[in-house]
Coordinates of C-alpha atoms in Angstrom, one line a residue:
M1 CA 0.0 0.0 -0.1
Q2 CA 1.6 3.3 -1.1
A3 CA 2.4 6.3 1.1
F4 CA -0.3 8.5 -0.3
Y5 CA -3.2 7.5 -2.3
M6 CA -5.9 9.8 -3.7
A7 CA -9.0 8.5 -5.6
R8 CA -12.8 9.1 -5.7
K9 CA -12.4 12.0 -3.2
T10 CA -10.8 9.6 -0.8
V11 CA -7.3 10.1 0.5
L12 CA -5.4 7.5 2.4
I13 CA -2.2 8.4 4.2
N14 CA 0.1 5.3 5.2
Y15 CA 2.0 6.5 8.2
T16 CA 3.9 3.3 8.3
K17 CA 5.4 4.2 4.9
E18 CA 5.8 8.1 5.4
Y19 CA 4.9 10.0 8.5
F20 CA 5.2 13.9 8.3
Q21 CA 6.4 15.6 11.5
T22 CA 6.9 19.1 10.1
S23 CA 5.3 21.3 7.5
D24 CA 8.4 21.2 5.4
E25 CA 8.3 17.5 5.3
L26 CA 4.7 17.7 4.1
L27 CA 5.5 20.2 1.4
S28 CA 8.3 18.1 0.1
S29 CA 6.3 14.9 -0.1
D30 CA 4.8 13.4 -3.3
G31 CA 1.5 13.3 -1.6
F32 CA 1.4 17.2 -1.4
Y33 CA 2.2 17.5 -4.9
E34 CA -0.5 15.1 -5.9
F35 CA -3.0 16.9 -3.8
L36 CA -2.0 20.2 -5.4
N37 CA -2.5 18.7 -8.9
A38 CA -6.0 17.6 -8.0
F39 CA -6.8 21.0 -6.5
L40 CA -5.6 22.9 -9.7
H41 CA -7.9 20.5 -11.7
S42 CA -10.8 21.3 -9.4
L43 CA -10.1 25.1 -9.6
K44 CA -10.0 24.9 -13.3
E45 CA -13.6 23.4 -13.3
E46 CA -15.0 25.7 -10.6
N47 CA -13.2 29.0 -10.7
I48 CA -11.8 29.6 -14.1
S49 CA -10.7 33.2 -13.4
L50 CA -8.5 32.3 -10.3
Y51 CA -7.2 29.3 -12.3
Q52 CA -6.1 31.7 -15.1
W53 CA -4.7 34.1 -12.6
I54 CA -2.6 31.5 -10.9
L55 CA -1.3 29.9 -14.1
E56 CA -0.5 33.2 -15.8
D57 CA 0.0 31.3 -19.1
Q58 CA 2.5 28.7 -17.6
Q59 CA 2.4 24.9 -17.3
E60 CA 0.6 23.5 -14.2
E61 CA 3.8 21.6 -13.3
D62 CA 5.7 24.7 -13.2
V63 CA 3.2 26.7 -11.2
M64 CA 3.0 23.7 -8.6
M65 CA 6.8 23.8 -8.1
E66 CA 6.6 27.7 -7.8
L67 CA 3.9 27.4 -5.2
I68 CA 5.6 24.8 -3.1
K69 CA 8.8 26.7 -3.1
L70 CA 6.9 29.9 -1.9
L71 CA 5.0 28.0 0.8
K72 CA 8.4 26.6 2.0
M73 CA 9.8 30.2 2.1
M74 CA 6.7 31.4 4.1
L75 CA 7.4 29.0 6.9
V76 CA 10.5 30.9 7.9
L77 CA 10.2 34.4 6.4
E78 CA 7.8 37.2 6.5
L79 CA 6.0 38.4 3.3
D80 CA 7.9 41.6 3.0
E81 CA 11.0 39.4 2.8
L82 CA 9.7 37.6 -0.3
D83 CA 9.5 38.5 -3.9
S84 CA 6.7 36.3 -5.6
R85 CA 4.2 37.0 -8.3
F86 CA 1.4 35.2 -6.2
L87 CA 1.7 38.0 -3.5
K88 CA 1.3 40.9 -5.7
N89 CA -2.4 40.2 -5.4
K90 CA -2.9 38.9 -1.7
V91 CA -6.7 39.1 -2.2
Y92 CA -6.5 36.5 -4.9
F93 CA -3.8 34.3 -3.2
N94 CA -5.7 34.4 0.2
E95 CA -8.7 32.9 -1.7
I96 CA -6.4 30.3 -3.2
V97 CA -5.3 29.4 0.2
E98 CA -8.9 29.1 1.4
L99 CA -10.1 27.2 -1.5
A100 CA -7.2 24.7 -1.2
Y101 CA -7.8 24.1 2.4
N102 CA -11.5 23.6 1.8
F103 CA -11.0 21.3 -1.0
W104 CA -8.5 19.2 1.3
R105 CA -11.2 19.0 3.9
S106 CA -13.9 18.3 1.3
M107 CA -12.4 14.9 0.7
Q108 CA -12.6 11.9 3.1
R109 CA -9.2 11.5 4.7
Y110 CA -8.0 8.4 6.6
S111 CA -4.6 7.6 7.9
I112 CA -3.3 3.9 8.1
V113 CA -0.8 2.2 10.4
F114 CA 0.5 -1.3 10.3
T115 CA 1.5 -3.1 13.4
K116 CA 2.8 -6.4 14.4
N117 CA 1.2 -6.5 17.7
E118 CA -1.5 -4.5 19.7
S119 CA 0.5 -3.5 22.8
G120 CA -0.6 -0.4 24.7
L121 CA 2.4 1.6 23.4
Q122 CA 1.5 0.7 19.9
L123 CA -2.1 1.9 20.2
A124 CA -1.1 5.0 22.0
N125 CA 1.4 5.8 19.3
F126 CA -1.2 5.2 16.7
I127 CA -3.5 7.7 18.4
D128 CA -1.0 10.3 19.2
A129 CA 0.5 10.1 15.6
D130 CA -2.8 11.0 14.2
N131 CA -3.4 13.6 16.7
Q132 CA -0.2 15.2 16.0
F133 CA -0.6 15.1 12.3
N134 CA -4.0 16.8 12.5
Q135 CA -2.5 19.6 14.6
M136 CA 0.5 20.0 12.3
V137 CA -1.9 20.5 9.2
L138 CA -3.9 23.0 11.2
N139 CA -1.0 24.9 12.3
F140 CA 0.4 24.9 8.7
Y141 CA -2.9 26.2 7.4
R142 CA -3.1 29.0 10.0
L143 CA 0.5 30.1 9.5
I144 CA 0.1 30.6 5.8
Q145 CA -3.4 32.1 6.0
Q146 CA -2.6 34.6 8.8
K147 CA 0.6 35.6 6.9
V148 CA -1.4 36.2 3.6
Q149 CA -4.2 38.0 5.6
G150 CA -1.6 40.3 7.4
S151 CA -3.1 39.8 10.8
K152 CA -4.0 37.2 13.5
N153 CA -7.5 35.5 13.6
K154 CA -9.8 36.6 16.3
V155 CA -11.7 33.2 16.2
Y156 CA -10.1 29.9 15.9
R157 CA -11.8 26.7 15.1
Q158 CA -10.4 23.2 16.0
L159 CA -11.5 21.6 12.8
Q160 CA -10.6 18.1 11.6
A161 CA -7.7 19.5 9.4
G162 CA -5.8 16.2 8.9
T163 CA -7.9 13.0 9.1
N164 CA -11.5 11.9 9.6
A165 CA -10.4 8.5 11.0
S166 CA -7.4 6.3 11.5
L167 CA -7.1 2.6 11.0
L168 CA -4.6 0.4 12.7
L169 CA -3.9 -2.7 10.5
R170 CA -2.7 -6.1 11.3
E171 CA -2.1 -9.3 9.3
Y172 CA -4.4 -12.2 10.7
S173 CA -3.6 -15.9 9.9
W174 CA -6.9 -17.3 9.6
Y175 CA -8.1 -20.7 8.5
T176 CA -8.0 -20.2 4.7
P177 CA -9.4 -22.7 2.3
S178 CA -7.5 -22.9 -0.9
E179 CA -10.3 -21.2 -2.8
Y180 CA -9.6 -18.0 -0.7
S181 CA -5.7 -18.0 -0.9
A182 CA -5.9 -14.5 -2.7
L183 CA -7.4 -13.1 0.5
K184 CA -4.5 -14.5 2.7
D185 CA -2.2 -11.4 2.9
I186 CA -5.0 -8.7 3.0
P187 CA -4.5 -6.7 6.2
F188 CA -7.4 -6.7 8.8
I189 CA -8.5 -3.5 10.7
N190 CA -7.6 -4.1 14.3
T191 CA -8.4 -0.8 15.8
I192 CA -10.2 2.2 14.5
M193 CA -10.3 5.8 15.7
L194 CA -13.1 8.0 14.4
R195 CA -13.4 11.8 14.6
T196 CA -16.9 12.1 15.2
P197 CA -19.3 13.7 14.3
L198 CA -18.2 12.5 10.9
I199 CA -19.9 13.7 7.6
I200 CA -19.5 11.6 4.6
H201 CA -20.9 12.7 1.0
P202 CA -21.4 9.5 -1.0
K203 CA -22.2 9.9 -4.8
S204 CA -25.4 7.7 -4.3
N205 CA -28.1 8.4 -1.8
K206 CA -30.3 5.2 -2.3
R207 CA -29.9 1.6 -2.9
L208 CA -31.1 0.0 -6.1
G209 CA -32.0 -3.6 -7.1
I210 CA -31.9 -6.7 -5.0
F211 CA -29.2 -9.1 -4.1
T212 CA -29.4 -12.3 -6.3
E213 CA -27.8 -15.9 -6.1
T214 CA -25.1 -16.7 -8.5
K215 CA -23.8 -20.1 -9.4
V216 CA -20.4 -18.6 -10.0
H217 CA -18.0 -18.5 -6.9
P218 CA -17.1 -14.8 -6.4
M219 CA -13.4 -15.7 -5.8
S220 CA -13.2 -16.9 -9.4
E221 CA -13.7 -13.2 -10.3
F222 CA -11.7 -11.4 -7.5
N223 CA -9.7 -8.7 -8.6
K224 CA -6.9 -7.9 -6.1
D225 CA -5.9 -4.6 -8.1
E226 CA -2.4 -4.1 -6.8
D227 CA -3.2 -5.0 -3.3
K228 CA -5.7 -2.2 -2.7
W229 CA -7.8 -4.2 -0.3
M230 CA -8.4 -4.2 3.4
C231 CA -10.7 -6.4 5.7
Y232 CA -13.2 -5.1 8.3
P233 CA -13.7 -8.3 10.5
C234 CA -17.1 -8.0 12.5
K235 CA -19.8 -9.9 14.1
V236 CA -23.2 -9.5 12.3
G237 CA -25.3 -10.8 15.2
T238 CA -23.2 -13.9 16.4
L239 CA -21.9 -14.8 12.9
L240 CA -18.2 -13.8 12.1
T241 CA -18.1 -12.1 8.9
Y242 CA -15.0 -10.6 7.0
I243 CA -15.9 -7.7 4.9
Y244 CA -13.1 -7.4 2.4
F245 CA -13.2 -3.8 0.7
H246 CA -11.4 -1.9 -2.1
Q247 CA -9.6 1.0 -0.5
D248 CA -11.5 3.4 -2.8
F249 CA -14.5 2.7 -0.6
T250 CA -13.0 3.2 2.6
S251 CA -15.6 6.0 3.5
S252 CA -18.3 3.1 3.3
V253 CA -16.5 1.2 5.9
V254 CA -15.7 3.8 8.6
G255 CA -19.5 3.8 9.4
L256 CA -19.4 0.1 10.2
P257 CA -17.9 0.5 13.7
N258 CA -21.2 2.2 14.8
L259 CA -23.2 -0.7 13.3
F260 CA -21.5 -4.0 13.6
E261 CA -19.2 -5.2 16.3
L262 CA -15.4 -5.0 15.3
A263 CA -14.0 -8.6 15.8
S264 CA -11.1 -9.1 17.9
D265 CA -7.9 -10.9 16.7
F266 CA -8.6 -13.7 19.2
E267 CA -11.9 -14.2 17.3
C268 CA -10.3 -14.3 13.7
I269 CA -6.9 -15.9 14.1
D270 CA -7.1 -19.4 12.9
V271 CA -10.9 -19.2 12.4
K272 CA -12.9 -19.7 9.3
P273 CA -15.7 -17.1 9.0
E274 CA -19.3 -17.8 8.2
C275 CA -19.7 -15.0 5.8
I276 CA -17.2 -13.3 3.4
I277 CA -18.0 -10.0 1.5
L278 CA -16.0 -8.7 -1.5
F279 CA -16.9 -5.2 -1.6
G280 CA -15.9 -2.9 -4.6
N281 CA -14.5 -5.7 -6.9
K282 CA -13.4 -4.5 -10.2
D283 CA -14.8 -7.2 -12.4
G284 CA -16.3 -4.9 -15.0
S285 CA -19.9 -6.0 -14.0
Q286 CA -22.6 -4.3 -11.9
D287 CA -23.1 -7.3 -9.7
T288 CA -24.8 -7.5 -6.2
T289 CA -24.7 -11.3 -5.9
Y290 CA -24.1 -13.9 -3.2
F291 CA -22.9 -17.6 -3.5
Y292 CA -23.2 -20.5 -1.1
D293 CA -19.7 -22.3 -1.0
R294 CA -21.2 -25.6 0.2
K295 CA -17.6 -27.4 0.3
N296 CA -16.4 -24.8 2.8
D297 CA -19.8 -23.9 4.4
I298 CA -19.2 -20.2 3.8
W299 CA -21.7 -17.5 2.3
V300 CA -19.8 -15.2 0.0
G301 CA -21.1 -11.9 -1.3
K302 CA -19.9 -9.9 -4.1
V303 CA -20.6 -6.0 -4.9
S304 CA -18.9 -4.9 -8.0
Y305 CA -16.9 -1.6 -8.1
Q306 CA -19.4 1.2 -9.3
D307 CA -20.5 4.6 -8.2
V308 CA -23.9 3.7 -6.8
I309 CA -22.4 1.3 -4.0
E310 CA -21.0 4.4 -2.2
Y311 CA -24.3 4.3 -0.5
F312 CA -24.0 2.8 2.9
G313 CA -26.9 0.6 2.4
Y314 CA -25.1 -1.7 0.0
L315 CA -22.7 -2.6 2.4
K316 CA -25.1 -3.0 5.3
K317 CA -27.6 -5.0 3.6
M318 CA -25.3 -7.3 2.0
A319 CA -23.8 -8.2 5.3
L320 CA -27.4 -8.8 6.7
T321 CA -28.5 -10.9 3.6
L322 CA -25.6 -13.2 4.2
H323 CA -26.4 -13.3 7.9
N324 CA -30.1 -14.2 7.2
L325 CA -29.2 -16.9 4.7
K326 CA -26.9 -18.5 7.3
A327 CA -29.5 -17.9 10.1
M328 CA -32.2 -19.8 8.1
Q329 CA -29.8 -22.6 7.8
K330 CA -29.6 -22.7 11.6
G331 CA -33.4 -22.7 12.0
W332 CA -33.7 -19.1 12.9
L333 CA -36.3 -16.7 11.4
P334 CA -35.0 -13.3 10.1
I335 CA -37.2 -10.4 11.2
H336 CA -36.9 -7.1 9.2
G337 CA -37.9 -4.8 11.9
A338 CA -37.1 -3.4 15.4
M339 CA -37.2 -4.6 18.9
I340 CA -37.2 -2.6 22.1
N341 CA -37.5 -3.8 25.7
L342 CA -39.6 -1.3 27.7
Y343 CA -39.0 -1.1 31.5
L344 CA -42.3 0.2 33.0
K345 CA -42.5 2.1 36.2
D346 CA -44.5 -0.8 37.8
G347 CA -41.4 -3.0 37.6
R348 CA -42.4 -5.0 34.6
K349 CA -40.4 -5.4 31.3
K350 CA -42.1 -5.8 28.0
G351 CA -40.4 -7.0 24.7
L352 CA -42.0 -5.2 21.7
V353 CA -41.2 -6.4 18.1
L354 CA -42.3 -4.3 15.1
M355 CA -41.9 -5.8 11.6
G356 CA -41.9 -4.0 8.2
D357 CA -39.8 -3.0 5.1
S358 CA -38.0 0.3 4.6
G359 CA -40.2 3.3 5.4
A360 CA -43.0 1.3 7.3
G361 CA -42.6 3.2 10.5
K362 CA -40.9 0.9 12.9
S363 CA -38.3 3.3 14.6
E364 CA -40.7 6.2 14.1
T365 CA -43.4 4.3 16.2
I366 CA -40.9 3.6 19.0
E367 CA -39.8 7.4 18.8
A368 CA -43.5 8.4 19.0
M369 CA -44.3 6.1 21.9
T370 CA -41.5 7.1 23.9
G371 CA -42.4 10.7 23.7
I372 CA -45.8 9.9 24.7
A373 CA -45.0 7.6 27.6
K374 CA -42.6 9.8 29.4
G375 CA -42.7 9.2 33.2
E376 CA -44.2 5.8 32.6
I377 CA -41.1 4.1 31.1
I378 CA -38.2 4.2 33.5
R379 CA -35.8 3.2 30.7
Q380 CA -35.7 1.3 27.4
E381 CA -33.2 -0.9 25.6
I382 CA -32.9 -1.2 21.8
I383 CA -32.3 -4.9 20.8
F384 CA -32.5 -4.3 17.1
D385 CA -33.2 -1.3 14.9
D386 CA -33.4 -3.2 11.4
M387 CA -32.8 -6.9 11.6
G388 CA -33.1 -9.4 14.1
V389 CA -34.0 -13.2 14.5
F390 CA -36.6 -15.2 16.2
K391 CA -35.5 -18.7 17.8
I392 CA -37.3 -21.0 20.0
E393 CA -35.7 -21.8 23.3
D394 CA -37.6 -23.8 26.1
G395 CA -40.7 -23.8 24.0
K396 CA -40.9 -20.0 23.6
V397 CA -39.9 -17.6 20.9
V398 CA -37.0 -15.4 21.8
A399 CA -35.4 -12.5 19.7
S400 CA -31.8 -11.4 19.3
G401 CA -30.3 -8.5 17.3
T402 CA -27.6 -8.2 14.6
E403 CA -26.4 -4.6 15.0
I404 CA -25.1 -2.5 17.7
G405 CA -26.2 0.7 16.1
A406 CA -29.1 2.3 13.9
F407 CA -28.8 3.4 10.3
V408 CA -31.8 5.6 10.1
R409 CA -33.3 8.5 8.0
L410 CA -32.8 12.0 9.5
D411 CA -36.3 13.1 8.2
D412 CA -38.0 10.4 10.2
L413 CA -36.2 11.0 13.5
D414 CA -37.5 13.1 16.3
K415 CA -36.1 16.6 15.7
G416 CA -33.7 16.2 18.8
T417 CA -32.5 12.7 18.4
A418 CA -29.8 13.2 15.7
Y419 CA -28.4 16.2 17.6
R420 CA -28.5 14.3 21.0
D421 CA -26.2 11.6 19.6
M422 CA -24.4 13.5 17.1
D423 CA -21.0 13.5 18.8
R424 CA -20.7 9.7 18.2
S425 CA -22.5 9.6 14.9
V426 CA -21.7 9.3 11.2
F427 CA -23.8 11.3 8.8
F428 CA -24.3 10.6 5.0
N429 CA -25.4 13.5 2.9
P430 CA -27.2 15.3 5.9
E431 CA -28.4 18.1 3.5
S432 CA -30.0 15.7 0.9
H433 CA -33.4 13.7 0.6
N434 CA -32.9 10.4 2.3
A435 CA -30.2 11.8 4.4
R436 CA -28.9 9.1 6.7
V437 CA -27.0 8.6 10.1
V438 CA -25.3 5.8 11.8
I439 CA -25.8 6.0 15.7
P440 CA -24.2 3.5 18.0
V441 CA -27.2 2.5 20.3
A442 CA -26.5 -0.7 22.1
N443 CA -24.0 -3.0 23.8
Y444 CA -23.1 -6.2 21.8
Q445 CA -23.7 -8.7 24.6
N446 CA -27.1 -7.3 25.2
V447 CA -28.1 -7.3 21.4
T448 CA -26.9 -10.9 20.8
A449 CA -28.7 -12.3 24.1
S450 CA -32.0 -14.1 23.9
H451 CA -35.0 -11.6 24.8
Q452 CA -38.6 -12.6 25.6
V453 CA -41.1 -11.3 23.0
D454 CA -44.4 -10.1 24.4
M455 CA -45.8 -8.2 21.5
F456 CA -45.2 -8.8 17.7
L457 CA -46.7 -6.3 15.3
Y458 CA -46.6 -5.6 11.6
A459 CA -46.0 -1.9 10.7
N460 CA -48.9 -1.1 8.3
N461 CA -48.1 2.4 6.8
Y462 CA -50.8 2.3 3.9
T463 CA -54.3 1.7 5.6
N464 CA -56.0 4.8 6.7
K465 CA -56.8 3.6 10.3
R466 CA -55.5 4.5 13.7
G467 CA -54.3 2.2 16.7
I468 CA -53.6 -1.4 16.4
R469 CA -55.3 -4.7 15.6
Q470 CA -54.8 -8.1 17.1
V471 CA -55.0 -11.4 15.4
T472 CA -55.2 -14.7 17.1
T473 CA -54.7 -17.4 14.4
L474 CA -52.1 -18.4 12.0
E475 CA -54.6 -18.0 9.2
E476 CA -55.2 -14.3 10.2
A477 CA -51.6 -13.6 10.7
K478 CA -49.9 -15.0 7.5
P479 CA -51.6 -12.8 5.0
I480 CA -50.4 -9.8 6.9
F481 CA -46.8 -10.8 7.6
V482 CA -46.1 -12.9 4.7
E483 CA -47.5 -10.5 2.1
G484 CA -45.3 -7.7 3.4
K485 CA -47.3 -4.8 2.0
R486 CA -46.2 -1.3 2.4
F487 CA -46.3 2.1 0.6
A488 CA -42.8 2.7 -0.4
L489 CA -41.4 6.1 0.3
G490 CA -38.6 6.1 -2.2
T491 CA -35.8 5.2 0.2
T492 CA -35.0 2.4 -2.5
Q493 CA -35.9 2.2 -6.0
E494 CA -39.5 1.4 -5.2
K495 CA -42.3 3.9 -5.1
G496 CA -46.1 3.3 -4.2
L497 CA -47.8 0.4 -2.9
S498 CA -45.7 -2.7 -3.0
T499 CA -45.2 -6.0 -1.6
T500 CA -42.3 -8.0 -0.3
Y501 CA -42.3 -11.6 0.9
F502 CA -42.4 -11.5 4.6
A503 CA -41.3 -7.8 4.4
N504 CA -37.6 -9.0 4.0
P505 CA -35.8 -8.8 0.7
F506 CA -32.6 -9.8 2.4
G507 CA -32.7 -13.6 2.4
P508 CA -36.2 -14.8 3.3
M509 CA -37.4 -13.5 -0.2
Q510 CA -34.6 -15.4 -1.9
M511 CA -35.0 -18.7 -0.1
Q512 CA -38.8 -18.8 0.6
E513 CA -38.9 -22.6 0.5
V514 CA -36.6 -22.5 3.6
C515 CA -38.4 -19.5 5.3
N516 CA -42.0 -20.8 5.0
P517 CA -41.7 -23.7 7.4
L518 CA -39.8 -21.5 9.8
I519 CA -42.7 -18.8 9.6
D520 CA -45.2 -21.6 10.3
K521 CA -43.2 -22.8 13.2
M522 CA -42.6 -19.4 15.0
F523 CA -46.2 -18.3 14.5
K524 CA -47.5 -21.5 15.9
T525 CA -45.2 -21.2 19.1
L526 CA -46.2 -17.4 19.5
F527 CA -50.0 -18.3 19.5
E528 CA -49.4 -21.3 21.8
T529 CA -47.6 -19.1 24.2
N530 CA -50.1 -16.4 24.1
V531 CA -47.9 -13.7 22.6
Y532 CA -49.8 -10.5 21.4
V533 CA -49.7 -10.6 17.5
G534 CA -51.3 -8.1 15.2
E535 CA -50.5 -5.0 13.3
T536 CA -50.0 -1.2 14.0
Y537 CA -51.1 1.7 11.7
T538 CA -48.3 4.0 11.3
C539 CA -49.8 6.2 8.4
L540 CA -46.5 7.2 7.0
G541 CA -47.6 6.2 3.5
L542 CA -50.7 8.5 3.8
E543 CA -51.0 12.1 2.5
D544 CA -49.5 14.3 5.2
K545 CA -48.7 11.1 7.2
G546 CA -52.3 10.9 8.0
N547 CA -52.1 14.2 10.1
N548 CA -49.4 12.6 12.1
G549 CA -51.6 9.7 12.8
I550 CA -48.7 7.6 14.1
V551 CA -49.0 9.5 17.4
E552 CA -52.5 8.3 18.0
S553 CA -51.6 4.7 17.1
S554 CA -48.6 4.9 19.3
R555 CA -50.7 6.1 22.3
I556 CA -53.0 3.2 21.8
L557 CA -50.3 0.8 21.4
F558 CA -48.8 1.9 24.8
E559 CA -52.0 1.4 26.5
E560 CA -52.2 -2.3 25.2
I561 CA -48.6 -2.8 26.3
K562 CA -49.5 -1.7 29.7
A563 CA -52.4 -4.1 29.7
L564 CA -50.5 -7.2 28.9

């Protein structure tokens, strides 16, 4: 992996290859030259008059060398000691300095450190090195900017001037079947430091299409692309998953620590994963496919290199699809929905599960109910916010989660929620339609434990009714849950009233022959153990959201919970 890499508005700085301790070292680096070249190309596109002024009919290469020489001189000399054509118009040059700094900060910037071990000293040095680099870049900018400006600033902002995140990488020797030998020397993320709140601007803002099965092993099409790969090892639920990603899509991966528990070296070394993802594979196709390697009992997903996969949902949903396929093999039923444990003031705990596809109103119902029930709920714990599983233990249906965080639409959250948790959050295109945020919300041990289910409801966002409706037989329940009807809000490629098998296009829809008997088995047990089953009317698909009908439905829902 090279010392400095720039592509797709992503910058990777390899501290192990080259670490800049001074501004002069930074200015002398190939990386700074590459950055300056990219900035001039951007300036040509966005501000032609400034571009023409700075070039003054010279070649770009000559101008870049002239600029670097001037900046080096400015580190030690005052402006009145310097003779440069750039300083003859300080207003223009100051604008160039600001635009270059903003161009640098507009990119997603990540540092990388390779290590042989994870001693406390190694970890401390990795964090300190990144902090020092950030401060060095900020000091360098301030020195140049204030000299050109001719005065000290009155206000100083401690922005993320260097990197957005730092990755500590190690090589793990895992149990590697021969078919996966090309993955053997790809480094694993051992530790990650995020500078939150982190704002990422992917080129795509929604997921298109579905994940389909292929008969071709993805490893036969794997393109290592000059060793431009890393691995994020994680636990999706309890399943060990190795997410291999092309470094051009590092921005897609830095949100994962808020969502999937980073697996330790102890959990990976000499261990075969249950799922593997190849994300950003340069195979010339537009595949979002999965394959079951029966010989090695590994589910393998492949997402081909293309602009649209910058949307975080591609990575998240591929991981959940592979999880669900493996879960069904284990006899677990994947639930596309949300679960929350409510601790009531009378000392009782109630487990509520809401099921529905994207935009059905699962998390919004929980938000509304939480606001209504203030004072009557002592505390609440989120078990899953998007995907969980039902299992049968001791003759009862229990639920577990898959994620330690939530990937949610900003538009559908209570106005204060995103701001309350923003110091730990990763935002995706927060100024756009379908803006999303990844918020860490739960403890891994609690998420993956078995939790009692007291109420299981389908989130109906299309029927013009308020409140909830109980069903008491399998024959009543199956049409509601299996049909998976909803009014799509445009968060994927779907719009209008649509149906999805069991409201879950991430595994169950693809393996209905395996899922059908699991549905029958779980619902039979739910009714035998007197669990409340039904549907809640969220109104999100109605005009004006049914005049905020979700509030009325949530109030009635909470009354039913108290009556259980």
